[in-house]
Short mmCIF file of C-alpha atoms and ligand atoms in Angstrom, two decimals:
data_model
loop_
_atom_site.label_atom_id
_atom_site.label_comp_id
_atom_site.label_asym_id
_atom_site.label_seq_id
_atom_site.Cartn_x
_atom_site.Cartn_y
_atom_site.Cartn_z
CA MET G 110 75.74 -175.83 -107.84
CA ALA G 111 76.10 -172.96 -105.36
CA GLU G 112 73.11 -170.63 -105.24
CA ILE G 113 73.84 -167.17 -106.57
CA PRO G 114 71.87 -164.12 -105.37
CA LEU G 115 70.36 -163.63 -108.84
CA ARG G 116 68.86 -167.11 -108.63
CA SER G 117 67.35 -166.74 -105.16
CA PRO G 118 63.58 -166.50 -104.69
CA TYR G 119 61.82 -163.27 -103.80
CA LYS G 120 58.33 -162.35 -102.75
CA LEU G 121 57.12 -159.42 -104.84
CA GLY G 122 53.90 -158.55 -103.04
CA LYS G 123 51.56 -161.41 -103.86
CA PHE G 124 53.84 -162.73 -106.60
CA HIS G 125 56.33 -165.46 -105.81
CA LEU G 126 59.41 -164.94 -107.92
CA SER G 127 61.76 -167.88 -108.27
CA HIS G 128 64.70 -165.63 -109.25
CA ARG G 129 65.69 -161.95 -109.42
CA ILE G 130 66.37 -161.61 -113.16
CA VAL G 131 63.77 -159.29 -114.68
CA LEU G 132 63.16 -158.61 -118.37
CA ALA G 133 63.51 -154.82 -118.75
CA PRO G 134 60.96 -153.06 -120.96
CA LEU G 135 62.26 -153.10 -124.55
CA THR G 136 60.65 -151.30 -127.46
CA ARG G 137 60.93 -153.53 -130.54
CA ASN G 138 58.82 -151.74 -133.17
CA ARG G 139 57.14 -154.89 -134.40
CA SER G 140 53.54 -154.04 -133.48
CA TYR G 141 52.18 -153.05 -136.87
CA GLY G 142 49.57 -150.32 -136.76
CA ASN G 143 50.04 -150.13 -132.97
CA ILE G 144 48.54 -153.63 -132.62
CA PRO G 145 50.55 -156.30 -130.78
CA GLN G 146 51.29 -159.12 -133.24
CA PRO G 147 51.28 -162.92 -132.97
CA HIS G 148 55.09 -163.04 -133.26
CA ALA G 149 55.24 -161.38 -129.84
CA ILE G 150 53.77 -164.60 -128.41
CA LEU G 151 56.96 -166.44 -129.25
CA TYR G 152 59.25 -163.55 -128.29
CA TYR G 153 57.85 -163.13 -124.79
CA SER G 154 57.29 -166.81 -124.10
CA GLN G 155 60.93 -167.49 -125.06
CA ARG G 156 61.91 -165.14 -122.23
CA ALA G 157 59.33 -166.36 -119.71
CA THR G 158 60.28 -168.66 -116.84
CA LYS G 159 58.34 -170.07 -113.94
CA GLY G 160 58.35 -167.31 -111.34
CA GLY G 161 60.20 -164.83 -113.56
CA LEU G 162 59.06 -161.21 -113.94
CA LEU G 163 58.77 -159.77 -117.45
CA ILE G 164 58.02 -156.13 -118.19
CA ALA G 165 56.48 -155.61 -121.60
CA GLU G 166 57.75 -152.97 -124.00
CA ALA G 167 56.49 -149.42 -123.67
CA THR G 168 52.81 -149.42 -124.67
CA GLY G 169 50.86 -146.31 -125.66
CA VAL G 170 47.97 -145.19 -123.47
CA SER G 171 46.15 -143.17 -126.13
CA ASP G 172 46.28 -141.95 -129.72
CA THR G 173 48.34 -138.92 -128.65
CA ALA G 174 50.88 -141.15 -126.87
CA GLN G 175 52.72 -142.36 -129.97
CA GLY G 176 56.05 -141.18 -131.35
CA TYR G 177 57.72 -144.19 -132.97
CA PRO G 178 56.72 -146.56 -135.75
CA GLU G 179 54.95 -149.84 -134.97
CA THR G 180 54.86 -149.59 -131.18
CA PRO G 181 51.95 -151.25 -129.39
CA GLY G 182 49.05 -149.53 -127.72
CA ILE G 183 46.47 -150.52 -125.14
CA TRP G 184 43.69 -147.98 -125.58
CA THR G 185 41.44 -149.84 -128.04
CA LYS G 186 39.46 -153.05 -127.74
CA GLU G 187 41.41 -154.50 -130.67
CA GLN G 188 44.73 -153.86 -128.92
CA VAL G 189 43.47 -155.43 -125.69
CA GLU G 190 42.35 -158.52 -127.59
CA ALA G 191 45.69 -158.72 -129.39
CA TRP G 192 47.58 -158.66 -126.08
CA LYS G 193 45.56 -161.54 -124.63
CA PRO G 194 47.28 -164.49 -126.35
CA ILE G 195 50.70 -162.95 -125.62
CA VAL G 196 49.92 -162.63 -121.91
CA GLU G 197 48.42 -166.12 -121.91
CA ALA G 198 51.60 -167.60 -123.35
CA VAL G 199 53.71 -165.97 -120.64
CA HIS G 200 51.33 -167.23 -117.96
CA GLU G 201 51.42 -170.73 -119.40
CA LYS G 202 55.15 -170.74 -118.70
CA GLY G 203 54.55 -169.50 -115.15
CA GLY G 204 55.81 -165.96 -115.82
CA ILE G 205 54.57 -162.76 -114.20
CA PHE G 206 53.89 -160.08 -116.76
CA PHE G 207 53.60 -156.31 -116.29
CA CYS G 208 52.69 -153.84 -119.02
CA GLN G 209 54.69 -150.63 -119.29
CA LEU G 210 52.29 -147.70 -119.80
CA TRP G 211 53.70 -144.95 -121.98
CA HIS G 212 53.00 -141.50 -123.25
CA VAL G 213 55.82 -140.00 -125.34
CA GLY G 214 54.68 -136.37 -124.94
CA ARG G 215 56.89 -134.19 -127.11
CA VAL G 216 59.05 -137.07 -128.41
CA SER G 217 56.77 -137.22 -131.44
CA ASN G 218 55.75 -135.37 -134.56
CA TYR G 219 52.62 -134.38 -136.48
CA GLY G 220 52.74 -137.64 -138.42
CA PHE G 221 52.14 -139.73 -135.28
CA GLN G 222 49.41 -137.49 -133.90
CA PRO G 223 45.65 -137.66 -134.49
CA ASN G 224 44.65 -135.15 -137.19
CA GLY G 225 48.28 -134.10 -137.51
CA GLN G 226 48.05 -132.01 -134.36
CA ALA G 227 51.01 -130.88 -132.25
CA PRO G 228 52.37 -133.37 -129.71
CA ILE G 229 51.49 -132.47 -126.13
CA SER G 230 53.93 -131.79 -123.31
CA SER G 231 54.57 -129.87 -120.10
CA THR G 232 56.23 -127.23 -122.26
CA ASP G 233 56.14 -125.75 -125.72
CA LYS G 234 59.91 -126.07 -126.09
CA GLY G 235 60.62 -128.56 -128.87
CA LEU G 236 63.27 -131.17 -129.45
CA THR G 237 65.66 -130.94 -132.37
CA PRO G 238 65.84 -131.71 -135.19
CA GLU G 239 62.43 -130.31 -136.08
CA THR G 240 62.30 -132.64 -139.09
CA GLU G 241 62.01 -135.48 -136.57
CA PHE G 242 60.18 -133.83 -133.67
CA SER G 243 57.40 -131.32 -134.18
CA PRO G 244 57.12 -128.41 -131.74
CA PRO G 245 54.89 -129.50 -128.84
CA ARG G 246 51.91 -127.77 -127.37
CA ARG G 247 51.94 -127.06 -123.64
CA LEU G 248 49.03 -128.80 -121.91
CA ARG G 249 46.59 -126.45 -120.21
CA ILE G 250 45.82 -127.23 -116.58
CA ASP G 251 42.25 -128.17 -117.43
CA GLU G 252 43.47 -130.77 -119.98
CA ILE G 253 45.70 -132.65 -117.54
CA PRO G 254 42.92 -134.72 -115.92
CA GLN G 255 42.10 -136.16 -119.35
CA ILE G 256 45.67 -137.43 -119.76
CA VAL G 257 45.65 -138.87 -116.25
CA ASN G 258 42.41 -140.57 -117.19
CA ASP G 259 44.02 -142.06 -120.31
CA PHE G 260 46.65 -143.70 -118.07
CA LYS G 261 43.91 -144.98 -115.78
CA LEU G 262 41.90 -146.50 -118.62
CA ALA G 263 45.03 -148.05 -120.08
CA ALA G 264 45.77 -149.66 -116.70
CA ARG G 265 42.26 -151.07 -116.60
CA ASN G 266 42.73 -152.38 -120.14
CA ALA G 267 46.03 -154.00 -119.17
CA ILE G 268 44.28 -155.93 -116.41
CA GLU G 269 41.51 -156.80 -118.86
CA ALA G 270 44.17 -158.16 -121.24
CA GLY G 271 45.39 -160.42 -118.43
CA PHE G 272 48.52 -158.58 -117.32
CA ASP G 273 49.45 -159.04 -113.66
CA GLY G 274 50.12 -155.35 -113.27
CA VAL G 275 51.44 -152.20 -114.88
CA GLU G 276 54.64 -150.22 -114.83
CA ILE G 277 54.17 -146.47 -115.27
CA HIS G 278 56.82 -145.18 -117.66
CA GLY G 279 58.19 -142.16 -115.83
CA ALA G 280 61.64 -142.36 -117.42
CA HIS G 281 63.73 -141.38 -120.44
CA GLY G 282 62.35 -137.96 -121.27
CA TYR G 283 58.80 -139.02 -122.12
CA LEU G 284 55.67 -137.21 -120.94
CA ILE G 285 55.89 -137.91 -117.20
CA ASP G 286 59.63 -137.14 -117.20
CA GLN G 287 58.84 -133.94 -119.14
CA PHE G 288 57.01 -132.78 -116.04
CA LEU G 289 59.60 -134.11 -113.56
CA LYS G 290 62.76 -132.61 -115.05
CA ASP G 291 63.58 -128.95 -114.48
CA GLN G 292 65.47 -128.61 -117.79
CA ILE G 293 62.22 -129.32 -119.65
CA ASN G 294 59.43 -128.21 -117.37
CA ASP G 295 59.21 -124.40 -117.59
CA ARG G 296 55.70 -124.05 -116.21
CA THR G 297 54.77 -121.37 -113.72
CA ASP G 298 51.54 -123.02 -112.55
CA GLU G 299 51.12 -125.75 -109.92
CA TYR G 300 52.67 -128.32 -112.28
CA GLY G 301 56.01 -126.51 -112.56
CA GLY G 302 58.74 -125.04 -110.39
CA CYS G 303 59.44 -126.81 -107.10
CA LEU G 304 59.80 -130.58 -106.77
CA GLN G 305 56.33 -130.87 -105.30
CA ASN G 306 54.85 -129.19 -108.37
CA ARG G 307 56.95 -131.02 -110.95
CA SER G 308 56.05 -134.39 -109.43
CA ARG G 309 52.34 -133.56 -109.26
CA PHE G 310 51.46 -135.04 -112.65
CA ALA G 311 53.42 -138.27 -112.01
CA LEU G 312 51.77 -138.74 -108.64
CA GLU G 313 48.32 -137.99 -110.03
CA VAL G 314 48.87 -140.77 -112.56
CA VAL G 315 50.01 -143.12 -109.76
CA GLU G 316 46.99 -142.27 -107.62
CA ALA G 317 44.50 -142.70 -110.47
CA ILE G 318 45.95 -146.08 -111.39
CA ILE G 319 46.15 -147.49 -107.86
CA ASN G 320 42.55 -146.46 -107.30
CA GLU G 321 41.62 -148.29 -110.48
CA ILE G 322 43.56 -151.57 -110.19
CA GLY G 323 45.03 -151.62 -106.66
CA SER G 324 48.48 -150.54 -105.44
CA ASP G 325 49.74 -154.14 -105.32
CA ARG G 326 49.73 -154.25 -109.11
CA VAL G 327 51.51 -150.97 -109.83
CA GLY G 328 55.17 -150.13 -110.35
CA ILE G 329 56.90 -147.07 -111.76
CA ARG G 330 60.09 -146.57 -113.75
CA LEU G 331 62.23 -143.48 -113.22
CA SER G 332 65.51 -142.25 -114.65
CA PRO G 333 66.44 -139.13 -112.69
CA PHE G 334 70.04 -139.25 -113.94
CA ALA G 335 69.34 -139.65 -117.63
CA ASP G 336 69.32 -136.75 -120.08
CA PHE G 337 67.97 -138.87 -122.94
CA MET G 338 65.77 -136.70 -125.18
CA ASP G 339 67.10 -133.54 -123.53
CA SER G 340 65.63 -134.62 -120.21
CA ALA G 341 68.27 -133.38 -117.77
CA ASP G 342 67.63 -132.23 -114.24
CA SER G 343 69.86 -129.83 -112.33
CA ASN G 344 69.64 -132.00 -109.19
CA PRO G 345 68.83 -135.62 -110.05
CA GLN G 346 69.71 -136.92 -106.56
CA ALA G 347 67.13 -134.60 -104.98
CA LEU G 348 64.52 -135.42 -107.63
CA GLY G 349 65.02 -139.17 -107.22
CA LEU G 350 64.88 -139.00 -103.47
CA TYR G 351 61.79 -136.80 -103.49
CA MET G 352 60.00 -139.24 -105.78
CA ALA G 353 61.05 -142.31 -103.76
CA GLU G 354 59.73 -140.71 -100.57
CA SER G 355 56.53 -139.43 -102.17
CA LEU G 356 55.73 -142.82 -103.68
CA ASN G 357 55.67 -144.46 -100.24
CA LYS G 358 52.31 -142.85 -99.54
CA TYR G 359 50.74 -144.84 -102.38
CA ARG G 360 52.23 -148.20 -101.30
CA ILE G 361 52.94 -149.20 -104.86
CA LEU G 362 54.56 -152.55 -105.50
CA TYR G 363 57.88 -151.43 -106.90
CA CYS G 364 60.12 -148.60 -107.94
CA HIS G 365 62.35 -149.35 -110.93
CA VAL G 366 65.27 -147.00 -111.45
CA VAL G 367 67.85 -146.72 -114.21
CA GLU G 368 71.51 -146.29 -113.28
CA PRO G 369 73.36 -143.17 -114.44
CA ARG G 370 75.77 -145.35 -116.39
CA VAL G 371 73.11 -145.93 -119.03
CA ASN G 372 71.34 -143.16 -120.91
CA GLY G 373 68.18 -144.52 -122.54
CA ASN G 374 69.60 -147.33 -124.65
CA VAL G 375 73.28 -146.35 -124.76
CA GLU G 376 76.20 -146.68 -122.36
CA ARG G 377 77.88 -143.68 -120.79
CA VAL G 378 81.56 -143.51 -119.98
CA CYS G 379 81.11 -142.70 -116.30
CA VAL G 380 80.69 -145.80 -114.16
CA ASP G 381 79.78 -144.33 -110.80
CA SER G 382 78.26 -146.96 -108.56
CA HIS G 383 75.70 -146.82 -105.79
CA SER G 384 74.05 -143.65 -107.13
CA LEU G 385 70.63 -145.14 -106.47
CA LEU G 386 71.33 -145.98 -102.83
CA PRO G 387 69.47 -142.99 -101.32
CA MET G 388 66.39 -143.87 -103.38
CA ARG G 389 66.69 -147.53 -102.48
CA LYS G 390 66.88 -146.67 -98.79
CA ALA G 391 63.98 -144.20 -98.94
CA PHE G 392 61.55 -146.36 -100.90
CA LYS G 393 59.64 -148.89 -98.78
CA GLY G 394 58.53 -151.26 -101.53
CA THR G 395 60.51 -153.48 -103.88
CA PHE G 396 63.44 -151.75 -105.56
CA ILE G 397 64.48 -152.76 -109.09
CA ALA G 398 67.77 -151.50 -110.50
CA ALA G 399 68.60 -151.49 -114.22
CA GLY G 400 71.28 -150.29 -116.55
CA GLY G 401 74.58 -151.86 -117.48
CA TYR G 402 74.18 -154.93 -115.29
CA ASN G 403 75.85 -158.23 -116.06
CA ARG G 404 75.88 -161.39 -113.97
CA GLU G 405 78.61 -160.25 -111.61
CA ARG G 406 77.31 -156.72 -111.06
CA GLY G 407 73.81 -158.06 -110.47
CA ASN G 408 74.96 -160.56 -107.89
CA ILE G 409 76.97 -157.90 -106.07
CA ALA G 410 74.09 -155.42 -106.06
CA LEU G 411 71.76 -158.04 -104.57
CA ALA G 412 74.32 -159.29 -102.05
CA ASP G 413 74.89 -155.67 -100.92
CA ASN G 414 71.13 -155.20 -100.56
CA TYR G 415 71.43 -152.36 -103.05
CA ALA G 416 68.39 -153.67 -104.93
CA ASP G 417 65.82 -156.46 -104.64
CA LEU G 418 65.65 -157.28 -108.33
CA ILE G 419 67.80 -156.53 -111.37
CA ALA G 420 66.32 -155.73 -114.78
CA TYR G 421 68.28 -156.71 -117.86
CA GLY G 422 67.69 -155.06 -121.22
CA ARG G 423 70.17 -155.80 -123.96
CA LEU G 424 71.44 -159.06 -122.45
CA PHE G 425 67.91 -160.46 -122.12
CA LEU G 426 67.06 -159.25 -125.63
CA ALA G 427 69.93 -161.33 -127.03
CA ASN G 428 69.66 -164.27 -124.60
CA PRO G 429 66.13 -165.63 -124.33
CA ASP G 430 67.37 -168.10 -121.69
CA LEU G 431 69.29 -165.50 -119.67
CA PRO G 432 68.18 -166.85 -116.25
CA LYS G 433 69.45 -170.31 -117.23
CA ARG G 434 72.73 -168.90 -118.55
CA PHE G 435 73.29 -166.93 -115.34
CA GLU G 436 72.59 -170.05 -113.32
CA LEU G 437 75.18 -172.04 -115.28
CA ASP G 438 77.53 -169.08 -115.77
CA ALA G 439 77.32 -169.93 -119.46
CA PRO G 440 78.62 -167.67 -122.23
CA LEU G 441 76.20 -165.09 -123.63
CA ASN G 442 75.05 -164.27 -127.16
CA LYS G 443 76.08 -160.79 -128.29
CA TYR G 444 73.28 -158.37 -129.08
CA ASP G 445 73.00 -156.86 -132.53
CA ARG G 446 72.03 -153.19 -132.24
CA SER G 447 71.17 -152.98 -135.95
CA THR G 448 68.13 -155.23 -135.44
CA PHE G 449 66.81 -153.68 -132.19
CA TYR G 450 64.18 -151.53 -133.86
CA ILE G 451 63.51 -153.12 -137.26
CA PRO G 452 60.00 -154.40 -138.07
CA ASP G 453 61.14 -157.94 -138.95
CA PRO G 454 58.98 -160.51 -137.09
CA VAL G 455 61.88 -162.93 -136.67
CA VAL G 456 65.31 -161.46 -137.34
CA GLY G 457 66.91 -160.01 -134.21
CA TYR G 458 63.68 -160.83 -132.40
CA THR G 459 62.97 -164.53 -131.97
CA ASP G 460 66.08 -165.96 -133.64
CA TYR G 461 68.64 -165.48 -130.87
CA PRO G 462 69.79 -169.02 -130.03
CA PHE G 463 69.17 -170.83 -126.76
CA LEU G 464 72.05 -172.65 -125.06
C1 LIG O 1793 66.11 -151.95 -127.86
C2 LIG O 1793 65.82 -151.21 -126.59
C3 LIG O 1793 64.53 -150.77 -126.34
C4 LIG O 1793 64.23 -150.13 -125.14
N1 LIG O 1793 62.92 -149.79 -124.89
C5 LIG O 1793 62.59 -149.31 -123.66
C6 LIG O 1793 61.23 -149.12 -123.31
O1 LIG O 1793 60.30 -149.40 -124.08
N2 LIG O 1793 60.96 -148.63 -122.07
C7 LIG O 1793 61.95 -148.32 -121.18
O2 LIG O 1793 61.65 -147.87 -120.07
N3 LIG O 1793 63.25 -148.53 -121.49
C8 LIG O 1793 63.59 -149.02 -122.68
N4 LIG O 1793 64.90 -149.30 -122.96
C9 LIG O 1793 65.90 -149.20 -121.89
C10 LIG O 1793 66.07 -150.58 -121.23
O3 LIG O 1793 64.91 -150.98 -120.53
C11 LIG O 1793 67.24 -150.58 -120.21
O4 LIG O 1793 67.00 -149.64 -119.20
C12 LIG O 1793 68.55 -150.24 -120.91
O5 LIG O 1793 68.74 -151.06 -122.04
C13 LIG O 1793 69.73 -150.43 -119.96
O6 LIG O 1793 69.76 -151.75 -119.47
P1 LIG O 1793 70.82 -152.83 -120.06
O7 LIG O 1793 72.19 -152.25 -119.80
O8 LIG O 1793 70.56 -154.06 -119.25
O9 LIG O 1793 70.54 -152.97 -121.51
C14 LIG O 1793 65.25 -149.89 -124.18
C15 LIG O 1793 66.56 -150.30 -124.47
C16 LIG O 1793 66.86 -150.95 -125.64
C17 LIG O 1793 68.26 -151.42 -125.88
#
C-alpha cells in the first residue's frame, strides 16, 4: 500500500511519532466530581497507537478553573492518582500522551466556583445568558501570579501523573483567550491594550511551565480566528502571528492552532484555506493544525508543508481506530453529537465500533 503523508513518521522533539494523526483534546464530561474515572482507561487506550500522539481533554488547573459538569481536574492528589492508570494504559500501547491544562475564566457560574464566588477573568464583562454564566470578577494585577502558579503546579502534577507533556489551553474563549482577545480584554493596565500586553498572561504561563517541566514537554493551543464564547478579535491574523513569533523565544515543543472553519465544536460556513500559513511559517517548532480535517484535507496539508501534524476531533471521537482507517482508506463511523457531553460511561464514549 502506498504511504500517505498522514501515515509517515515524524520526530516531535524527543518523541518518535509513527504517524501524523493526533487525537484533539475532547471534553467528554464523564469525570464525576472532577475526578478522572476508570472508564477513561478504555476510552483513551482504544485511541492509542504505537507512536501516536493523544491530547487529553481539557483538565482544570484549580478549583476556580471549572465551568462544566464532570470535567476532570489535576490540582489534587486524588486527581493525579486517578490519572495514573489512564496514562499507563496509553503508554502500554506505545502512545504519547499530553494533558491539556485549562482554566475557563468567565465561562462559568457561581455554582462551579468555590464558596459560590464570582468566576475570574481579564474583565468584568459577563457572558449571556446570565442564568448560565455569572458575571465575572476582573483579576487584580497582584492576583495574576497566583493563577500562573496554578498552571505551573498543574503542569508538575501532569508529569507526576505520568503524562509526557502538557498542552496549555489558550483557545476557545477560556481564561488565556480572555486576555488575548481585544473584544474581551478591556484592561488598561499592562495586561490589556496592545498585543504585547494582551499576550503577557499567556506568555507568563508558558514561561512558568517551561521552567517547571522543560520546554520540550510543552505545547500550546490557540484559536485566534474563533469567536466561541464571545471571544472575537478585531485582527486575528496579527494576534496569531504575534503569538507564533513570541513563542519562539521559549522553544516550546509545539503550537496547535484551530482553523477558522471551525468555531469551538461547530462548523462554520466559510471554508477559507491556508489562514494559518503565516503562523506556521513564523513558528519554529512543530505546528499542529486542527479543525474540519478529513483524510484528504490532512494529506494535502501535510504534503504542502502547511502543518507537521493534524489533530482530529469529531472523527477520532467516533472512530477509535482512525489511524488504521486512514491507512486503509476505510469508511468512517458517523459521530453522534447528542452523546458528546453526556455522563454515560459507555454510550457514545467507548461503544463506537472498530473496523
Ligand atoms: C465533544 C467535543 C469536545 C471538545 N473539547 C475540547 C477541549 O476540551 N479542548 C479543546 O481545546 N477543544 C475542544 N474541542 C474542539 C476540538 O478539539 C476540535 O478543535 C474541533 O472539534 C474541530 O476539529 P474536528 O473538525 O476534527 O472535530 C472539542 C470538540 C468537541 C466536538
